[in-house]
PDB file of C-alpha atoms in Angstrom:
ATOM      1  CA  MET G 156     -13.056-118.068  23.835  1.00 66.00           C
ATOM      2  CA  PRO G 157      -9.659-116.640  23.565  1.00 72.00           C
ATOM      3  CA  ARG G 158      -9.214-113.005  22.636  1.00 78.00           C
ATOM      4  CA  LEU G 159      -6.394-110.596  22.020  1.00 76.00           C
ATOM      5  CA  GLU G 160      -6.315-107.299  23.951  1.00 81.00           C
ATOM      6  CA  ILE G 161      -4.214-104.437  22.701  1.00 85.00           C
ATOM      7  CA  ASN G 162      -3.270-101.525  24.989  1.00 86.00           C
ATOM      8  CA  GLN G 163      -1.506 -98.597  23.508  1.00 87.00           C
ATOM      9  CA  THR G 164       0.192 -95.710  25.387  1.00 87.00           C
ATOM     10  CA  PHE G 165       1.104 -92.635  23.392  1.00 87.00           C
ATOM     11  CA  ALA G 166       4.443 -90.954  23.689  1.00 87.00           C
ATOM     12  CA  LYS G 167       4.616 -87.695  25.590  1.00 89.00           C
ATOM     13  CA  ILE G 168       6.993 -85.013  24.388  1.00 88.00           C
ATOM     14  CA  ASP G 169       8.006 -82.036  26.496  1.00 88.00           C
ATOM     15  CA  TRP G 170       9.741 -79.010  25.125  1.00 86.00           C
ATOM     16  CA  ASP G 171      11.575 -76.101  26.678  1.00 88.00           C
ATOM     17  CA  VAL G 172      11.423 -72.763  24.843  1.00 88.00           C
ATOM     18  CA  GLN G 173      14.050 -70.128  25.487  1.00 90.00           C
ATOM     19  CA  SER G 174      12.961 -66.870  23.899  1.00 90.00           C
ATOM     20  CA  PRO G 175      15.539 -64.899  21.964  1.00 89.00           C
ATOM     21  CA  ARG G 176      17.053 -61.958  23.808  1.00 90.00           C
ATOM     22  CA  TYR G 177      18.080 -58.685  22.290  1.00 88.00           C
ATOM     23  CA  SER G 178      19.709 -55.894  24.276  1.00 88.00           C
ATOM     24  CA  PHE G 179      20.671 -52.535  22.835  1.00 84.00           C
ATOM     25  CA  GLU G 180      22.729 -49.708  24.298  1.00 85.00           C
ATOM     26  CA  PRO G 181      22.763 -46.595  22.198  1.00 82.00           C
ATOM     27  CA  GLY G 182      26.160 -44.994  21.814  1.00 79.00           C
ATOM     28  CA  GLN G 183      26.241 -41.465  23.095  1.00 84.00           C
ATOM     29  CA  ALA G 184      28.679 -39.252  21.291  1.00 85.00           C
ATOM     30  CA  LYS G 185      30.540 -36.708  23.370  1.00 88.00           C
ATOM     31  CA  VAL G 186      30.862 -33.325  21.772  1.00 89.00           C
ATOM     32  CA  LEU G 187      33.301 -30.881  23.340  1.00 90.00           C
ATOM     33  CA  ILE G 188      33.080 -27.348  22.010  1.00 91.00           C
ATOM     34  CA  GLU G 189      35.556 -24.684  23.030  1.00 91.00           C
ATOM     35  CA  GLN G 190      34.969 -21.253  21.676  1.00 89.00           C
ATOM     36  CA  THR G 191      37.452 -18.450  22.043  1.00 89.00           C
ATOM     37  CA  PRO G 192      35.506 -15.193  22.083  1.00 89.00           C
ATOM     38  CA  ALA G 193      36.311 -12.546  19.528  1.00 89.00           C
ATOM     39  CA  GLU G 194      38.103  -9.448  20.754  1.00 91.00           C
ATOM     40  CA  MET G 195      37.300  -6.012  19.493  1.00 91.00           C
ATOM     41  CA  ASN G 196      39.509  -3.031  20.230  1.00 93.00           C
ATOM     42  CA  VAL G 197      38.058   0.375  19.463  1.00 93.00           C
ATOM     43  CA  GLN G 198      40.269   3.440  19.462  1.00 94.00           C
ATOM     44  CA  TYR G 199      38.453   6.705  19.121  1.00 93.00           C
ATOM     45  CA  VAL G 200      40.168   9.960  18.277  1.00 93.00           C
ATOM     46  CA  PRO G 201      37.642  12.767  18.755  1.00 94.00           C
ATOM     47  CA  PRO G 202      37.324  15.449  16.100  1.00 94.00           C
ATOM     48  CA  ARG G 203      38.870  18.807  16.845  1.00 95.00           C
ATOM     49  CA  LEU G 204      37.480  22.139  15.733  1.00 95.00           C
ATOM     50  CA  THR G 205      39.554  25.270  16.257  1.00 94.00           C
ATOM     51  CA  ILE G 206      38.012  28.677  15.642  1.00 93.00           C
ATOM     52  CA  ASP G 207      40.448  31.608  15.808  1.00 92.00           C
ATOM     53  CA  GLN G 208      38.635  34.943  16.170  1.00 90.00           C
ATOM     54  CA  SER G 209      41.667  36.983  17.125  1.00 87.00           C
ATOM     55  CA  GLU G 210      41.905  38.651  13.682  1.00 87.00           C
ATOM     56  CA  CYS G 211      38.197  39.476  13.762  1.00 86.00           C
ATOM     57  CA  TRP G 212      38.601  41.182  17.129  1.00 86.00           C
ATOM     58  CA  ALA G 213      41.738  42.931  15.892  1.00 85.00           C
ATOM     59  CA  ASP G 214      39.849  44.243  12.836  1.00 82.00           C
ATOM     60  CA  MET G 215      37.290  45.752  15.220  1.00 82.00           C
ATOM     61  CA  ASP G 216      40.184  47.278  17.214  1.00 80.00           C
ATOM     62  CA  MET G 217      39.550  45.048  20.221  1.00 85.00           C
ATOM     63  CA  LYS G 218      43.093  43.809  20.602  1.00 87.00           C
ATOM     64  CA  HIS G 219      44.964  42.394  23.525  1.00 88.00           C
ATOM     65  CA  ILE G 220      47.342  44.821  25.195  1.00 91.00           C
ATOM     66  CA  PHE G 221      50.390  42.779  24.188  1.00 92.00           C
ATOM     67  CA  ARG G 222      49.359  42.942  20.543  1.00 90.00           C
ATOM     68  CA  ARG G 223      48.686  46.695  20.811  1.00 91.00           C
ATOM     69  CA  ASN G 224      52.177  47.206  22.216  1.00 94.00           C
ATOM     70  CA  GLU G 225      53.758  45.104  19.428  1.00 94.00           C
ATOM     71  CA  GLU G 226      51.857  46.991  16.720  1.00 92.00           C
ATOM     72  CA  ALA G 227      52.673  50.383  18.270  1.00 94.00           C
ATOM     73  CA  ALA G 228      56.373  49.489  18.491  1.00 97.00           C
ATOM     74  CA  ALA G 229      56.401  48.234  14.882  1.00 96.00           C
ATOM     75  CA  ASP G 230      54.572  51.401  13.697  1.00 95.00           C
ATOM     76  CA  ALA G 231      56.990  53.662  15.578  1.00 97.00           C
ATOM     77  CA  LYS G 232      59.984  51.848  14.110  1.00 97.00           C
ATOM     78  CA  ARG G 233      58.525  52.133  10.611  1.00 96.00           C
ATOM     79  CA  GLN G 234      57.813  55.861  11.065  1.00 95.00           C
ATOM     80  CA  VAL G 235      61.357  56.500  12.335  1.00 97.00           C
ATOM     81  CA  LEU G 236      62.865  54.613   9.393  1.00 97.00           C
ATOM     82  CA  ASN G 237      60.601  56.501   6.967  1.00 94.00           C
ATOM     83  CA  TYR G 238      61.628  59.835   8.549  1.00 93.00           C
ATOM     84  CA  ILE G 239      65.323  58.919   8.331  1.00 96.00           C
ATOM     85  CA  GLU G 240      64.914  57.904   4.698  1.00 94.00           C
ATOM     86  CA  LYS G 241      63.011  61.104   3.885  1.00 91.00           C
ATOM     87  CA  THR G 242      65.558  63.290   5.693  1.00 91.00           C
ATOM     88  CA  VAL G 243      68.480  61.636   3.908  1.00 93.00           C
ATOM     89  CA  LEU G 244      66.806  62.109   0.511  1.00 90.00           C
ATOM     90  CA  GLU G 245      65.962  65.751   1.239  1.00 88.00           C
ATOM     91  CA  GLY G 246      69.498  66.344   2.490  1.00 87.00           C
ATOM     92  CA  ALA G 247      70.928  64.860  -0.678  1.00 86.00           C
ATOM     93  CA  GLN G 248      68.664  67.113  -2.769  1.00 85.00           C
ATOM     94  CA  LEU G 249      69.654  70.175  -0.740  1.00 85.00           C
ATOM     95  CA  GLY G 250      73.297  69.179  -1.095  1.00 82.00           C
ATOM     96  CA  ALA G 251      72.872  69.313  -4.832  1.00 80.00           C
ATOM     97  CA  ILE G 252      71.398  72.839  -4.784  1.00 81.00           C
ATOM     98  CA  GLU G 253      74.410  74.210  -6.566  1.00 79.00           C
ATOM     99  CA  ASN G 254      73.450  72.153  -9.594  1.00 78.00           C
ATOM    100  CA  GLY G 255      70.570  74.456 -10.159  1.00 78.00           C
ATOM    101  CA  GLY G 256      66.898  73.978 -10.264  1.00 77.00           C
ATOM    102  CA  ASN G 257      64.205  74.905  -7.846  1.00 82.00           C
ATOM    103  CA  VAL G 258      64.982  72.358  -5.133  1.00 82.00           C
ATOM    104  CA  ILE G 259      63.333  74.117  -2.190  1.00 82.00           C
ATOM    105  CA  ARG G 260      60.081  74.667  -4.075  1.00 82.00           C
ATOM    106  CA  ASN G 261      59.989  70.995  -5.117  1.00 81.00           C
ATOM    107  CA  LEU G 262      60.590  69.911  -1.545  1.00 82.00           C
ATOM    108  CA  ALA G 263      57.803  72.185  -0.277  1.00 82.00           C
ATOM    109  CA  MET G 264      55.381  70.766  -2.833  1.00 80.00           C
ATOM    110  CA  GLY G 265      56.221  67.248  -1.677  1.00 77.00           C
ATOM    111  CA  HIS G 266      55.086  68.107   1.847  1.00 78.00           C
ATOM    112  CA  HIS G 267      51.366  68.023   2.342  1.00 72.00           C
ATOM    113  CA  LEU G 268      49.810  70.700   4.394  1.00 72.00           C
ATOM    114  CA  LEU G 269      46.983  68.493   5.652  1.00 75.00           C
ATOM    115  CA  PRO G 270      47.774  64.998   6.844  1.00 73.00           C
ATOM    116  CA  GLN G 271      46.167  62.192   4.914  1.00 75.00           C
ATOM    117  CA  HIS G 272      43.933  59.912   6.936  1.00 75.00           C
ATOM    118  CA  SER G 273      42.427  56.614   5.908  1.00 73.00           C
ATOM    119  CA  PHE G 274      38.995  55.806   7.186  1.00 71.00           C
ATOM    120  CA  GLN G 275      37.743  52.298   7.776  1.00 66.00           C
ATOM    121  CA  TYR G 276      34.493  51.170   9.225  1.00 68.00           C
ATOM    122  CA  GLY G 277      35.860  49.331  12.281  1.00 64.00           C
ATOM    123  CA  ASN G 278      32.851  47.461  13.631  1.00 74.00           C
ATOM    124  CA  VAL G 279      32.860  44.772  10.941  1.00 77.00           C
ATOM    125  CA  PRO G 280      35.832  42.443  10.465  1.00 79.00           C
ATOM    126  CA  ARG G 281      37.188  42.035   6.968  1.00 79.00           C
ATOM    127  CA  ASN G 282      36.470  38.964   4.908  1.00 82.00           C
ATOM    128  CA  PHE G 283      38.283  35.700   5.706  1.00 83.00           C
ATOM    129  CA  SER G 284      39.664  37.018   8.996  1.00 86.00           C
ATOM    130  CA  LEU G 285      37.925  34.211  10.871  1.00 88.00           C
ATOM    131  CA  ARG G 286      40.135  31.136  10.815  1.00 92.00           C
ATOM    132  CA  ILE G 287      38.488  27.733  11.142  1.00 93.00           C
ATOM    133  CA  GLU G 288      40.503  24.538  11.339  1.00 94.00           C
ATOM    134  CA  CYS G 289      38.785  21.194  11.551  1.00 94.00           C
ATOM    135  CA  ILE G 290      40.553  17.895  12.095  1.00 94.00           C
ATOM    136  CA  PRO G 291      38.110  15.034  11.570  1.00 93.00           C
ATOM    137  CA  GLY G 292      37.879  12.341  14.195  1.00 93.00           C
ATOM    138  CA  GLU G 293      38.772   8.733  13.614  1.00 94.00           C
ATOM    139  CA  THR G 294      37.433   5.462  14.846  1.00 93.00           C
ATOM    140  CA  ARG G 295      39.801   2.543  14.507  1.00 93.00           C
ATOM    141  CA  MET G 296      38.423  -0.927  15.042  1.00 92.00           C
ATOM    142  CA  ASP G 297      40.703  -3.919  15.334  1.00 92.00           C
ATOM    143  CA  TRP G 298      39.219  -7.408  15.379  1.00 87.00           C
ATOM    144  CA  LYS G 299      40.759 -10.601  16.587  1.00 89.00           C
ATOM    145  CA  ILE G 300      38.472 -13.359  15.470  1.00 88.00           C
ATOM    146  CA  GLY G 301      38.170 -16.129  18.008  1.00 82.00           C
ATOM    147  CA  GLY G 302      38.183 -19.741  16.981  1.00 86.00           C
ATOM    148  CA  THR G 303      35.949 -22.670  17.650  1.00 89.00           C
ATOM    149  CA  MET G 304      37.422 -26.056  18.448  1.00 90.00           C
ATOM    150  CA  ILE G 305      35.022 -28.971  18.139  1.00 90.00           C
ATOM    151  CA  ASN G 306      36.044 -32.419  19.352  1.00 90.00           C
ATOM    152  CA  VAL G 307      33.644 -35.298  18.763  1.00 88.00           C
ATOM    153  CA  GLN G 308      34.242 -38.613  20.531  1.00 87.00           C
ATOM    154  CA  ASP G 309      32.037 -41.217  18.951  1.00 84.00           C
ATOM    155  CA  ARG G 310      30.995 -44.290  20.928  1.00 83.00           C
ATOM    156  CA  PRO G 311      29.389 -46.941  18.746  1.00 84.00           C
ATOM    157  CA  PHE G 312      26.137 -48.438  19.889  1.00 83.00           C
ATOM    158  CA  GLN G 313      26.258 -51.955  21.330  1.00 85.00           C
ATOM    159  CA  HIS G 314      23.742 -54.658  20.734  1.00 84.00           C
ATOM    160  CA  ASN G 315      23.687 -58.250  21.968  1.00 88.00           C
ATOM    161  CA  TYR G 316      21.544 -60.943  20.430  1.00 88.00           C
ATOM    162  CA  GLU G 317      21.089 -64.409  21.882  1.00 89.00           C
ATOM    163  CA  ARG G 318      19.264 -66.826  19.652  1.00 89.00           C
ATOM    164  CA  GLY G 319      16.253 -68.544  21.037  1.00 87.00           C
ATOM    165  CA  ARG G 320      16.219 -72.344  21.441  1.00 90.00           C
ATOM    166  CA  ILE G 321      13.659 -74.996  21.648  1.00 89.00           C
ATOM    167  CA  SER G 322      14.756 -78.257  23.270  1.00 89.00           C
ATOM    168  CA  TYR G 323      12.597 -81.351  23.119  1.00 87.00           C
ATOM    169  CA  THR G 324      12.653 -84.154  25.675  1.00 88.00           C
ATOM    170  CA  LEU G 325      10.771 -87.405  25.600  1.00 87.00           C
ATOM    171  CA  GLN G 326       8.824 -87.615  28.821  1.00 86.00           C
ATOM    172  CA  LYS G 327       7.208 -90.931  28.170  1.00 87.00           C
ATOM    173  CA  LYS G 328       7.846 -93.482  25.448  1.00 87.00           C
ATOM    174  CA  ASN G 329       5.062 -94.814  23.383  1.00 88.00           C
ATOM    175  CA  GLU G 330       4.132 -98.387  24.266  1.00 87.00           C
ATOM    176  CA  LEU G 331       2.068-101.060  22.630  1.00 86.00           C
ATOM    177  CA  HIS G 332       0.916-104.045  24.793  1.00 84.00           C
ATOM    178  CA  PHE G 333      -0.642-107.189  23.405  1.00 81.00           C
ATOM    179  CA  GLU G 334      -2.355-109.563  25.772  1.00 79.00           C
ATOM    180  CA  SER G 335      -3.956-112.860  24.884  1.00 76.00           C
ATOM    181  CA  ILE G 336      -6.810-113.639  27.229  1.00 77.00           C
ATOM    182  CA  GLY G 337      -8.631-116.893  27.401  1.00 72.00           C
ATOM    183  CA  GLY G 338      -7.386-120.303  26.677  1.00 65.00           C
ATOM    184  CA  ASN G 339      -4.497-121.827  28.443  1.00 62.00           C
ATOM    185  CA  LEU G 340      -1.847-119.416  27.660  1.00 57.00           C
ATOM    186  CA  ASN G 341      -1.449-115.852  28.917  1.00 54.00           C
ATOM    187  CA  ILE G 342       1.450-114.292  27.107  1.00 57.00           C
ATOM    188  CA  GLU G 343       2.245-110.697  27.186  1.00 56.00           C
ATOM    189  CA  TYR G 344       4.339-108.998  24.581  1.00 54.00           C
TER     190      TYR G 344
END
């Protein structure tokens, strides 16, 4: 008895997968900082205190020899000038004796029999004889402010992306075979 045989071969597909690729390089910024330091100049003038005790010592009669000599010379000159003045005045009064009056008696009364002395306690200086001079000190500060220079060089980040692909290839075609078996005729399609 004749029969029909069918053989079928399925198609085979092959594929190639290329994964996507992503590469990334971060951009590193360069920062250059230059700083000029600040300058400070300080000028200091110290305070000065001057205490002059020479008048205090002079009030206590503890004078330098040069000052004693100056005072003695000035006192002698003053006494001589006073004596000359007194003598001239008395001479003028005596020259006018003919005008009358009791000139000699008046002149005698003007002369003191006992000299007049002034007494001072010499161990204590008088008030305000100590001289104090104070010049305050100064501090001058001069600043020169330094600057800061900042330079930023920016490098952008770089990224590369390659798309993935899938490629298909037909490895084997599908086939369908018919075969008639039996009878007189063997035909294959």
